[in-house]
XYZ file of C-alpha atoms in Angstrom:
660
model
C -37.769 -33.412 -26.504
C -39.039 -35.384 -23.571
C -39.231 -34.343 -19.620
C -36.787 -35.237 -17.349
C -35.929 -38.921 -16.456
C -34.283 -40.279 -13.332
C -30.956 -40.678 -13.875
C -28.192 -40.243 -11.559
C -24.111 -40.066 -11.343
C -23.738 -40.539 -7.637
C -23.071 -43.330 -5.722
C -23.294 -44.030 -2.038
C -19.822 -43.403 -1.478
C -19.804 -40.099 -3.219
C -22.838 -39.063 -1.220
C -20.924 -39.693 1.730
C -17.825 -37.988 0.737
C -19.680 -34.880 0.079
C -21.417 -35.022 3.448
C -18.176 -35.421 4.784
C -16.744 -31.987 3.062
C -14.021 -34.968 1.461
C -15.490 -34.742 -1.941
C -12.555 -33.734 -3.981
C -13.581 -34.115 -7.798
C -17.734 -33.019 -7.072
C -17.426 -31.311 -10.795
C -17.753 -35.133 -12.007
C -20.826 -34.896 -10.303
C -22.952 -31.635 -9.799
C -23.313 -29.402 -12.946
C -24.418 -30.396 -16.357
C -23.013 -33.004 -18.113
C -23.112 -34.573 -21.735
C -24.032 -38.547 -21.506
C -26.046 -40.906 -23.066
C -28.755 -42.443 -21.290
C -30.951 -45.309 -22.561
C -29.131 -45.133 -25.856
C -30.028 -41.172 -25.969
C -27.810 -38.537 -26.140
C -28.776 -35.832 -23.661
C -27.611 -34.166 -20.599
C -27.630 -34.727 -16.844
C -28.271 -31.891 -14.829
C -27.343 -32.367 -10.815
C -27.749 -29.275 -8.305
C -27.552 -28.847 -4.699
C -30.468 -26.853 -3.127
C -31.227 -29.032 -0.230
C -33.783 -25.894 1.158
C -35.589 -25.201 -2.077
C -39.392 -26.094 -2.764
C -39.066 -26.969 -5.998
C -36.438 -26.491 -8.748
C -36.230 -26.818 -13.056
C -33.718 -25.979 -15.726
C -34.813 -23.353 -18.072
C -32.992 -22.807 -21.265
C -32.860 -22.338 -24.732
C -34.167 -26.107 -25.432
C -37.925 -25.323 -23.667
C -37.561 -21.517 -24.574
C -37.517 -20.979 -20.462
C -40.280 -22.164 -19.398
C -39.857 -22.820 -15.334
C -42.445 -26.026 -15.470
C -41.495 -28.228 -18.335
C -38.231 -29.587 -16.902
C -38.178 -30.085 -12.657
C -35.840 -32.217 -11.481
C -36.013 -34.502 -8.892
C -35.121 -34.130 -5.564
C -33.054 -37.515 -4.051
C -34.687 -38.844 -1.385
C -31.332 -39.477 0.762
C -31.611 -36.157 2.678
C -28.349 -35.020 0.399
C -30.785 -32.334 -0.824
C -29.473 -32.697 -4.371
C -32.204 -32.172 -7.398
C -30.973 -34.209 -10.815
C -32.158 -35.654 -13.849
C -31.415 -36.729 -17.427
C -32.987 -34.332 -20.159
C -32.118 -35.749 -23.441
C -32.192 -34.171 -27.092
C -30.166 -31.410 -25.838
C -26.323 -31.196 -26.089
C -23.105 -29.163 -25.880
C -23.715 -24.968 -26.333
C -27.137 -25.384 -25.028
C -27.874 -22.328 -22.771
C -29.121 -22.771 -19.207
C -30.215 -21.773 -15.762
C -32.086 -23.297 -12.825
C -35.300 -21.956 -11.660
C -35.835 -22.673 -7.835
C -38.240 -21.665 -5.597
C -36.749 -21.084 -2.283
C -37.086 -22.015 1.208
C -39.594 -18.844 1.667
C -41.314 -19.324 -1.663
C -38.997 -16.465 -3.177
C -38.632 -17.332 -7.256
C -34.805 -17.229 -7.954
C -33.070 -17.688 -11.419
C -29.527 -19.183 -10.931
C -26.568 -19.809 -12.894
C -24.994 -23.440 -12.511
C -22.326 -23.133 -9.404
C -20.612 -26.335 -11.366
C -20.993 -24.508 -15.154
C -18.027 -24.960 -17.326
C -18.762 -22.337 -19.588
C -21.174 -18.989 -18.876
C -22.484 -16.508 -21.590
C -20.069 -13.275 -22.141
C -21.362 -10.871 -19.289
C -23.603 -8.909 -18.846
C -25.646 -11.786 -20.056
C -26.032 -14.653 -17.381
C -26.814 -18.196 -18.656
C -24.737 -21.153 -17.718
C -23.742 -23.013 -21.079
C -23.773 -26.749 -21.464
C -19.780 -28.209 -22.520
C -17.091 -30.329 -22.040
C -13.543 -30.124 -21.676
C -11.964 -32.071 -24.128
C -8.758 -31.075 -25.366
C -6.134 -32.745 -27.150
C -2.948 -31.840 -24.494
C 0.716 -31.462 -25.664
C 2.158 -30.501 -22.542
C 3.250 -33.860 -21.187
C 7.187 -32.944 -21.135
C 6.356 -29.994 -18.861
C 4.484 -32.104 -16.813
C 7.106 -34.688 -16.803
C 9.772 -31.334 -15.349
C 7.711 -29.262 -13.674
C 8.911 -30.632 -10.545
C 11.654 -28.737 -10.815
C 10.480 -25.638 -11.944
C 8.409 -25.527 -9.082
C 11.148 -26.781 -6.719
C 12.435 -24.802 -3.425
C 15.922 -24.294 -4.721
C 14.727 -22.942 -8.432
C 14.751 -19.423 -9.440
C 11.049 -18.482 -9.411
C 10.431 -15.102 -11.092
C 6.694 -14.324 -11.834
C 5.084 -12.344 -14.035
C 1.930 -11.028 -13.320
C -0.721 -10.323 -15.860
C -4.521 -9.187 -16.495
C -5.252 -11.071 -19.392
C -7.964 -8.625 -20.118
C -5.697 -5.280 -20.296
C -2.322 -6.449 -21.003
C -2.470 -5.336 -24.847
C -5.010 -3.551 -26.602
C -6.188 -3.912 -30.379
C -6.596 -0.725 -32.058
C -10.143 -0.878 -31.753
C -9.898 -1.146 -27.794
C -10.572 -4.839 -27.869
C -8.875 -7.387 -25.351
C -6.629 -10.274 -27.001
C -8.258 -13.862 -27.272
C -6.422 -16.350 -25.261
C -5.513 -17.533 -28.384
C -4.003 -14.535 -29.614
C -2.320 -14.147 -26.251
C -0.858 -17.664 -26.957
C 0.678 -16.108 -29.929
C 2.005 -12.682 -28.638
C 1.674 -12.901 -24.345
C 3.707 -16.205 -24.454
C 6.914 -15.303 -26.412
C 6.940 -12.036 -24.856
C 7.227 -13.953 -21.242
C 9.777 -16.080 -22.800
C 12.355 -13.258 -23.766
C 11.853 -11.440 -20.804
C 12.764 -14.299 -18.445
C 10.081 -14.758 -16.373
C 9.836 -18.717 -15.461
C 6.071 -18.022 -14.453
C 3.061 -15.935 -15.329
C 0.478 -15.397 -12.468
C -3.056 -14.796 -13.658
C -5.443 -12.420 -12.548
C -8.312 -14.655 -11.631
C -9.516 -16.120 -15.242
C -12.673 -17.669 -13.572
C -16.001 -15.922 -14.608
C -17.035 -12.705 -12.958
C -19.852 -10.219 -13.961
C -17.782 -7.153 -12.967
C -15.062 -6.459 -14.930
C -13.680 -3.848 -12.944
C -13.126 -6.475 -9.984
C -10.375 -7.977 -11.653
C -11.621 -11.478 -11.282
C -12.009 -11.350 -7.709
C -15.845 -11.399 -7.612
C -16.508 -14.846 -9.045
C -19.861 -15.872 -10.214
C -18.573 -19.042 -12.137
C -15.738 -20.800 -10.031
C -15.160 -23.809 -12.456
C -15.688 -21.438 -15.875
C -12.755 -19.740 -17.450
C -14.476 -16.154 -18.297
C -15.975 -16.454 -21.944
C -14.526 -12.853 -22.754
C -12.028 -14.425 -24.410
C -13.064 -17.348 -25.872
C -14.162 -21.098 -24.715
C -12.214 -23.238 -22.150
C -10.662 -25.276 -24.682
C -9.301 -21.711 -25.822
C -7.543 -21.162 -22.352
C -6.229 -24.554 -22.322
C -4.572 -23.994 -25.600
C -2.617 -20.944 -24.151
C -1.599 -23.193 -21.162
C -0.314 -25.582 -23.346
C 1.781 -22.632 -25.274
C 3.088 -21.526 -22.058
C 3.981 -25.150 -20.934
C 5.410 -25.842 -24.455
C 7.985 -22.896 -23.727
C 8.977 -24.026 -20.410
C 6.750 -21.511 -18.726
C 4.597 -22.028 -14.954
C 1.078 -20.681 -14.934
C -0.025 -20.076 -10.934
C -3.792 -18.766 -11.174
C -5.352 -16.330 -8.507
C -7.801 -18.220 -6.626
C -10.599 -16.592 -4.354
C -11.821 -18.765 -1.543
C -12.334 -15.695 0.574
C -15.697 -14.495 -1.086
C -18.257 -14.405 -3.553
C -20.514 -11.242 -5.101
C -24.117 -11.016 -4.465
C -25.114 -11.002 -7.680
C -28.410 -12.651 -8.374
C -27.658 -15.554 -10.491
C -24.720 -15.832 -7.916
C -24.192 -18.566 -4.864
C -25.438 -16.034 -2.535
C -28.694 -17.035 -1.002
C -28.760 -19.598 -3.409
C -31.954 -21.915 -2.825
C -33.705 -19.097 -0.502
C -31.072 -19.265 2.051
C -27.757 -18.901 3.078
C -25.955 -21.984 1.761
C -23.265 -21.272 0.654
C -22.079 -18.378 2.956
C -22.549 -17.983 6.746
C -26.019 -16.899 7.846
C -24.513 -14.516 10.324
C -23.671 -11.438 8.230
C -21.080 -10.712 11.215
C -19.112 -13.903 9.755
C -20.794 -14.113 6.309
C -20.612 -10.495 5.152
C -17.388 -8.990 4.151
C -17.479 -4.966 4.973
C -14.743 -4.013 2.705
C -15.897 -5.502 -0.296
C -19.410 -5.808 0.553
C -19.318 -9.608 -0.731
C -20.399 -12.978 1.034
C -18.383 -15.159 2.717
C -18.249 -18.714 2.857
C -19.259 -21.008 5.638
C -15.855 -23.040 5.935
C -17.497 -25.145 8.623
C -20.385 -26.133 6.331
C -19.094 -29.804 5.196
C -20.592 -29.595 1.828
C -19.247 -25.828 1.264
C -15.927 -27.362 1.713
C -16.294 -30.186 -1.043
C -17.047 -27.300 -3.025
C -13.830 -25.087 -2.580
C -11.687 -28.108 -2.021
C -13.362 -29.948 -5.138
C -12.502 -26.567 -7.004
C -8.901 -25.890 -6.093
C -8.275 -29.319 -7.346
C -10.746 -29.164 -10.645
C -8.085 -26.102 -12.141
C -4.809 -28.592 -11.095
C -6.351 -31.342 -12.961
C -8.551 -30.409 -15.841
C -6.388 -26.912 -16.937
C -3.177 -28.382 -15.767
C -2.548 -25.354 -13.604
C 1.101 -25.156 -11.961
C 0.277 -23.266 -8.658
C -2.358 -21.470 -6.758
C -1.918 -18.003 -4.927
C -5.010 -17.918 -2.791
C -6.078 -14.160 -2.539
C -7.159 -12.511 0.817
C -5.774 -14.927 3.508
C -5.545 -12.564 6.139
C -9.654 -11.638 5.814
C -10.293 -15.619 5.698
C -7.843 -15.645 9.302
C -9.112 -13.029 11.601
C -12.974 -12.993 12.217
C -12.512 -9.092 13.214
C -10.791 -8.398 10.045
C -12.267 -4.808 8.890
C -14.862 -5.577 11.654
C -15.257 -2.841 14.723
C -16.162 -4.219 18.477
C -19.495 -6.168 18.051
C -19.643 -6.388 14.936
C -17.586 -9.914 14.716
C -18.518 -13.001 16.841
C -15.668 -14.604 18.774
C -14.702 -18.089 18.346
C -15.515 -20.911 20.642
C -12.252 -19.789 22.875
C -12.845 -16.574 22.935
C -10.505 -15.449 20.325
C -10.202 -13.952 17.193
C -9.107 -16.548 14.711
C -11.206 -18.430 12.552
C -11.027 -21.778 13.428
C -13.133 -23.280 10.996
C -11.176 -21.040 8.079
C -7.954 -22.182 9.550
C -9.311 -25.905 9.192
C -10.208 -25.168 5.521
C -6.731 -23.670 4.783
C -5.041 -26.807 5.972
C -6.802 -29.315 4.635
C -6.703 -27.565 1.027
C -2.960 -27.193 1.474
C -2.417 -30.928 2.559
C -4.991 -32.337 -0.298
C -2.996 -30.083 -3.146
C 0.352 -31.313 -1.945
C -0.923 -35.315 -1.809
C -2.499 -34.941 -5.330
C 0.078 -32.378 -6.960
C 3.189 -32.559 -4.891
C 4.923 -30.632 -7.985
C 2.544 -27.569 -8.061
C 2.945 -24.767 -5.372
C 0.662 -22.828 -3.301
C 1.270 -18.911 -2.408
C -0.549 -17.338 0.360
C -1.510 -13.549 -0.143
C -1.445 -13.212 3.639
C -0.674 -9.342 5.125
C -0.666 -10.101 8.551
C 2.451 -11.437 10.923
C 0.248 -14.815 11.584
C 3.190 -17.777 12.157
C 3.818 -20.393 10.257
C 2.045 -19.609 7.235
C 4.458 -21.732 4.879
C 5.531 -24.417 6.961
C 3.996 -28.316 7.460
C 0.853 -28.699 8.557
C 2.136 -31.556 10.897
C 4.100 -28.342 12.580
C 1.189 -26.347 13.144
C 1.853 -24.601 10.081
C -1.222 -23.566 7.144
C 0.905 -25.487 4.907
C 1.347 -23.065 2.144
C 4.296 -23.309 -0.369
C 5.399 -19.752 -0.087
C 3.857 -16.629 1.063
C 3.761 -13.000 0.021
C 6.241 -10.995 1.586
C 4.004 -7.754 2.094
C 6.112 -6.138 4.793
C 9.277 -6.207 2.756
C 7.303 -4.606 0.079
C 6.073 -1.863 2.385
C 9.041 -0.700 3.617
C 11.167 -1.050 0.363
C 8.386 1.503 -1.675
C 8.393 3.710 1.578
C 12.550 3.766 1.731
C 12.540 4.723 -1.888
C 9.899 7.267 -1.766
C 12.234 9.191 0.443
C 14.798 11.764 -1.219
C 18.370 9.725 -1.166
C 19.553 12.929 1.013
C 17.044 11.701 3.817
C 17.764 7.878 3.076
C 20.237 7.460 6.259
C 17.854 8.379 8.471
C 15.553 5.627 7.520
C 18.319 2.878 7.110
C 16.676 0.363 8.867
C 13.549 0.121 6.761
C 15.752 -1.150 3.904
C 17.570 -3.656 6.188
C 14.948 -5.307 8.072
C 13.532 -7.549 6.302
C 16.134 -9.484 6.872
C 15.504 -9.895 10.526
C 12.401 -12.353 9.394
C 13.467 -13.259 5.859
C 13.791 -16.882 6.894
C 10.523 -16.736 9.195
C 8.895 -18.241 5.854
C 9.497 -19.221 2.259
C 9.012 -15.412 1.025
C 8.121 -14.292 -2.518
C 9.146 -10.814 -2.976
C 5.814 -8.919 -4.652
C 5.858 -5.791 -6.570
C 2.174 -6.330 -7.740
C -1.072 -4.857 -9.071
C -2.465 -3.296 -5.783
C 0.916 -1.205 -5.829
C 0.241 0.713 -9.034
C -3.505 1.598 -8.674
C -5.784 3.886 -6.728
C -3.865 6.792 -6.709
C -0.673 5.264 -5.660
C 1.462 5.695 -8.604
C 3.193 3.536 -11.020
C 6.411 2.215 -9.599
C 8.669 5.038 -11.720
C 6.779 7.743 -10.190
C 7.256 6.472 -7.233
C 10.632 7.016 -6.937
C 12.405 10.457 -6.487
C 14.476 12.567 -8.319
C 14.834 14.283 -12.011
C 14.131 11.826 -15.012
C 17.623 10.088 -14.982
C 17.315 9.588 -11.355
C 13.911 7.975 -11.123
C 14.641 5.710 -13.905
C 18.036 4.876 -11.758
C 16.362 4.405 -8.565
C 13.591 1.969 -10.475
C 17.178 0.224 -11.721
C 18.230 -0.089 -8.244
C 14.892 -1.419 -6.844
C 14.931 -4.031 -8.959
C 18.651 -4.938 -8.577
C 18.107 -4.841 -4.923
C 14.835 -7.233 -5.081
C 16.499 -9.588 -7.524
C 19.366 -9.747 -5.052
C 17.349 -10.387 -1.763
C 16.456 -13.457 -0.577
C 13.055 -15.219 -2.259
C 11.351 -15.822 -4.848
C 10.404 -12.656 -7.122
C 7.208 -11.241 -8.686
C 6.624 -8.073 -10.651
C 3.240 -6.796 -12.458
C 2.837 -6.302 -16.050
C 4.250 -2.906 -17.269
C 6.806 -2.649 -14.106
C 9.659 -4.525 -16.658
C 9.451 -1.657 -18.638
C 8.478 1.589 -16.407
C 4.986 1.871 -17.314
C 4.074 5.858 -17.036
C 0.335 5.442 -15.767
C -1.390 3.709 -13.066
C -2.647 0.085 -13.899
C -6.512 0.539 -15.527
C -8.365 -2.741 -16.466
C -9.744 -1.241 -19.252
C -6.735 0.000 -21.111
C -3.818 -1.686 -22.272
C 0.087 -1.343 -21.355
C 1.613 1.857 -22.411
C 3.656 -0.263 -25.095
C 4.699 2.742 -27.066
C 6.779 3.750 -24.074
C 9.068 1.359 -25.595
C 10.307 3.770 -28.617
C 11.845 5.766 -25.621
C 15.319 4.735 -24.576
C 14.656 4.799 -20.896
C 11.869 2.665 -20.707
C 13.502 -0.257 -23.291
C 16.790 0.168 -20.973
C 14.430 -0.653 -17.888
C 12.830 -3.910 -19.680
C 16.475 -5.029 -20.945
C 17.448 -4.603 -17.212
C 14.572 -6.830 -15.970
C 15.827 -9.669 -18.540
C 19.049 -9.463 -17.677
C 18.520 -9.295 -13.496
C 15.738 -13.048 -14.827
C 19.116 -14.441 -16.434
C 20.967 -13.583 -13.489
C 18.691 -14.962 -11.086
C 18.311 -17.836 -13.207
C 21.933 -18.732 -13.616
C 23.736 -17.582 -10.462
C 23.092 -20.886 -7.916
C 23.906 -18.420 -5.171
C 20.736 -16.029 -5.904
C 18.363 -19.326 -5.821
C 19.613 -22.500 -4.368
C 18.977 -21.446 -0.790
C 16.752 -17.995 -1.292
C 14.677 -19.544 1.763
C 17.732 -20.604 4.025
C 19.477 -18.308 6.831
C 22.431 -20.253 4.975
C 21.892 -18.424 1.931
C 22.484 -14.557 3.304
C 25.042 -12.962 5.640
C 25.667 -9.201 5.578
C 28.917 -7.916 4.976
C 27.976 -4.180 6.296
C 24.596 -3.331 7.115
C 25.581 -0.431 9.204
C 26.640 2.818 6.346
C 23.839 4.451 7.204
C 25.760 7.671 6.442
C 26.460 6.621 2.730
C 23.152 4.473 2.449
C 25.190 1.326 1.661
C 24.333 -2.260 1.918
C 26.866 -4.709 1.582
C 25.699 -8.396 1.517
C 26.781 -11.990 0.597
C 24.629 -14.855 -1.352
C 25.353 -18.399 -1.018
C 24.838 -20.945 -2.876
C 25.468 -24.964 -1.752
C 29.120 -26.467 -1.287
C 31.120 -25.615 -4.377
C 28.934 -22.799 -5.429
C 30.575 -19.856 -6.238
C 28.997 -16.865 -3.773
C 28.083 -13.268 -4.772
C 28.829 -10.503 -3.303
C 26.191 -7.430 -3.754
C 27.253 -3.765 -2.938
C 23.783 -1.409 -3.118
C 24.627 2.736 -3.649
C 21.355 4.241 -2.226
C 22.482 7.787 -3.446
C 23.138 9.674 -6.026
C 26.378 10.126 -5.625
C 29.363 7.709 -7.356
C 31.376 6.398 -4.138
C 35.139 6.264 -5.279
C 37.786 3.864 -3.211
C 34.965 2.056 -1.483
C 36.233 -0.795 1.057
C 34.476 -3.947 1.276
C 35.652 -7.090 2.951
C 35.499 -10.391 0.835
C 35.350 -13.684 2.137
C 38.377 -14.940 0.476
C 41.481 -14.509 -1.839
C 39.970 -15.054 -5.637
C 39.967 -13.190 -8.785
C 36.346 -11.082 -8.149
C 34.834 -9.691 -11.198
C 31.880 -7.435 -11.410
C 28.985 -9.383 -13.038
C 26.245 -7.248 -13.176
C 25.874 -3.442 -12.553
C 22.360 -1.562 -12.621
C 24.565 1.565 -13.954
C 25.829 -0.127 -16.958
C 25.812 1.935 -20.414
C 23.303 -0.165 -21.362
C 20.332 -0.124 -18.980
C 21.054 4.192 -19.479
C 23.955 4.412 -16.399
C 27.006 6.825 -16.146
C 28.884 3.131 -16.977
C 30.938 3.477 -13.839
C 32.445 0.065 -13.773
C 34.871 -2.366 -11.787
C 37.011 -3.095 -14.664
C 40.351 -5.086 -12.248
C 39.606 -5.401 -8.809
C 42.750 -5.876 -6.693
C 41.978 -7.961 -3.017
C 44.277 -7.207 -0.637
C 44.925 -9.313 2.605
C 43.656 -6.739 4.925
C 40.902 -7.328 7.446
C 38.372 -5.604 6.619
C 34.179 -5.649 8.004
C 35.773 -8.384 9.945
C 36.462 -10.721 6.875
C 40.352 -11.383 6.172
C 40.403 -10.064 2.694
C 39.239 -6.327 1.531
C 39.075 -4.521 -2.135
C 38.002 -0.915 -3.089
C 35.498 -0.571 -5.292
C 33.471 2.003 -7.290
C 30.191 2.171 -6.020
C 27.999 4.050 -8.526
C 25.350 6.306 -8.260
C 22.018 4.672 -7.409
C 23.075 0.966 -8.514
C 23.530 -2.185 -7.321
C 26.734 -4.260 -8.290
C 27.414 -7.899 -8.050
C 30.800 -9.778 -8.138
C 31.398 -13.059 -8.536
C 34.860 -15.084 -8.201
C 36.638 -17.194 -10.628
C 36.722 -19.959 -7.886
C 36.058 -21.554 -4.468
C 38.933 -22.164 -2.124
C 38.884 -25.789 -0.323
C 38.580 -23.431 2.558
C 35.195 -22.033 1.884
C 33.164 -23.062 4.704
C 30.761 -26.124 4.089
C 27.103 -24.988 3.618
C 24.489 -27.151 4.473
C 22.542 -28.323 1.445
C 19.024 -26.951 1.552
C 16.422 -28.413 4.128
C 13.609 -26.083 3.603
C 10.298 -27.804 4.896
C 7.730 -28.898 2.680
C 4.038 -28.480 2.822
C 2.725 -31.530 4.514
C 0.492 -33.897 2.269
C -2.338 -36.079 3.731
C 0.288 -39.184 3.393
C 2.958 -36.907 5.204
C 0.501 -36.284 7.993
C -0.710 -39.815 8.120
C 3.026 -41.384 8.247
C 3.723 -38.632 10.774
C 0.759 -39.709 12.812
C 1.618 -43.361 12.706
């Protein structure tokens, strides 16, 4: 096994793109790569450490000798150290030994490593991403699955704790392909969203403290095992969204922090480079090489792992320089404001690049403030995301549902307020992992009343959610009324499905997914004001909401009635938009869901104005219920509805065309 030999995968154009922050497949250049050089098999190593005094590769192949395999610093000012080591191959454990700018010795994992040792071990592993994909049909068709008019019901899952074996071990990626994939299919979700699968040293961080941005965590198998799981989802027509964390990274000694003895990836000033909440480091978005790292990482998951979407974590923490900081703890921007201009620029470029190269995927922002135009095109001044989590809806709705029904009439505005701003963004309604941890209680125990009322309230919550405008997200366990707070250390309480109430909730969620997918009125215009109309939002005394959901021209509308009290309301009059045979097509109070089975079998429509509509009917509103009515036909006089015209995020091509 010889010493390091000169070799490079970088062209002058690569270096130009890297320095400009425009190298979008940097993972093909930096990192460790199995290559053949001068007829010898070996590994090419390349690492960016511009301020290092010395860099070598240490590993199992040289007994971790710090001096035997030193890399060669390019003489072009790029700061890249590289070289070819013959005779080593796939599976080799390695790190970079670095003497930092101040003389400090450091041992670092490879920022571009494709595979890592299972924590708490910290070495990188030479690997490849060879895999025989079988999802061509899905990739050709996923444009429809991610379309703005299509239903998107997302099952949010933490792979390590979805289900545990009898001995407490988590399921592997391949085992999850055999149990998780059919479960998601059976319950009717269109997509899964995985909490970060990238390598992370601290398991209780849930994956949000990443050290290996280009590697799936080895806790559950190899990168190819994860590809097998992706393939299995795609075979069943299920899209996969990954949580992506460009907002911060941990300070672990083998990670990105203080990488070459300087603040290389993070901003040097702690007022911009250190996160006070998470005690982590914030990327320097103004440094072009760091932008190349992050942008190429986003594209890496879409290209190499066939991921169908990226949900960007903690966007608000990126947008504001004073996020979680007191006066004097932050630096204003060049105009004296609190907006992080470099992060804003980065997020816009991220969305432009992703939608340019992969127009059939979706980007979703977890953004908790009123920042405008998060999911609007960049050429109009937006951030360019495809969707945004509707955090206001989540907070208001859960707060409302916690109220004793006798008091809900005093909080009626909270349950209807979301429709005031529902179309400012392309919203996703999230009931996520954040709402069932840290002493917040599982969803079922947020509901007031006795056991029957708790389950009825939860059924109503889901009925209201699935008929509200926007796409949907539900964290694992919520679909069967998990009774304990989520913990990453244990699996969900699957034994609860032996009890009727929990099985009934699971059946309800499955049927709501089917309703959402099968009724165009619930998804065709989910991001447009033309797809929603109030029939009655003023009945606060009875805590009842009545609204209309509409699809495109020719599609049957749906009338939704929500009764937020445990009182059955007989002969309750509502207005109807036209004369037809209206049928109750969904009722969360049905016996099969554990309800009282108060139904509307034969609805008599009369030509009598009510709620400012020409026709009306009298209904039975079951206690704590959502009921859904559908007409047998749509008359020609039904007002013409404009076709969906949701503004999509701009790609680079769109921006260029606009500029011309």
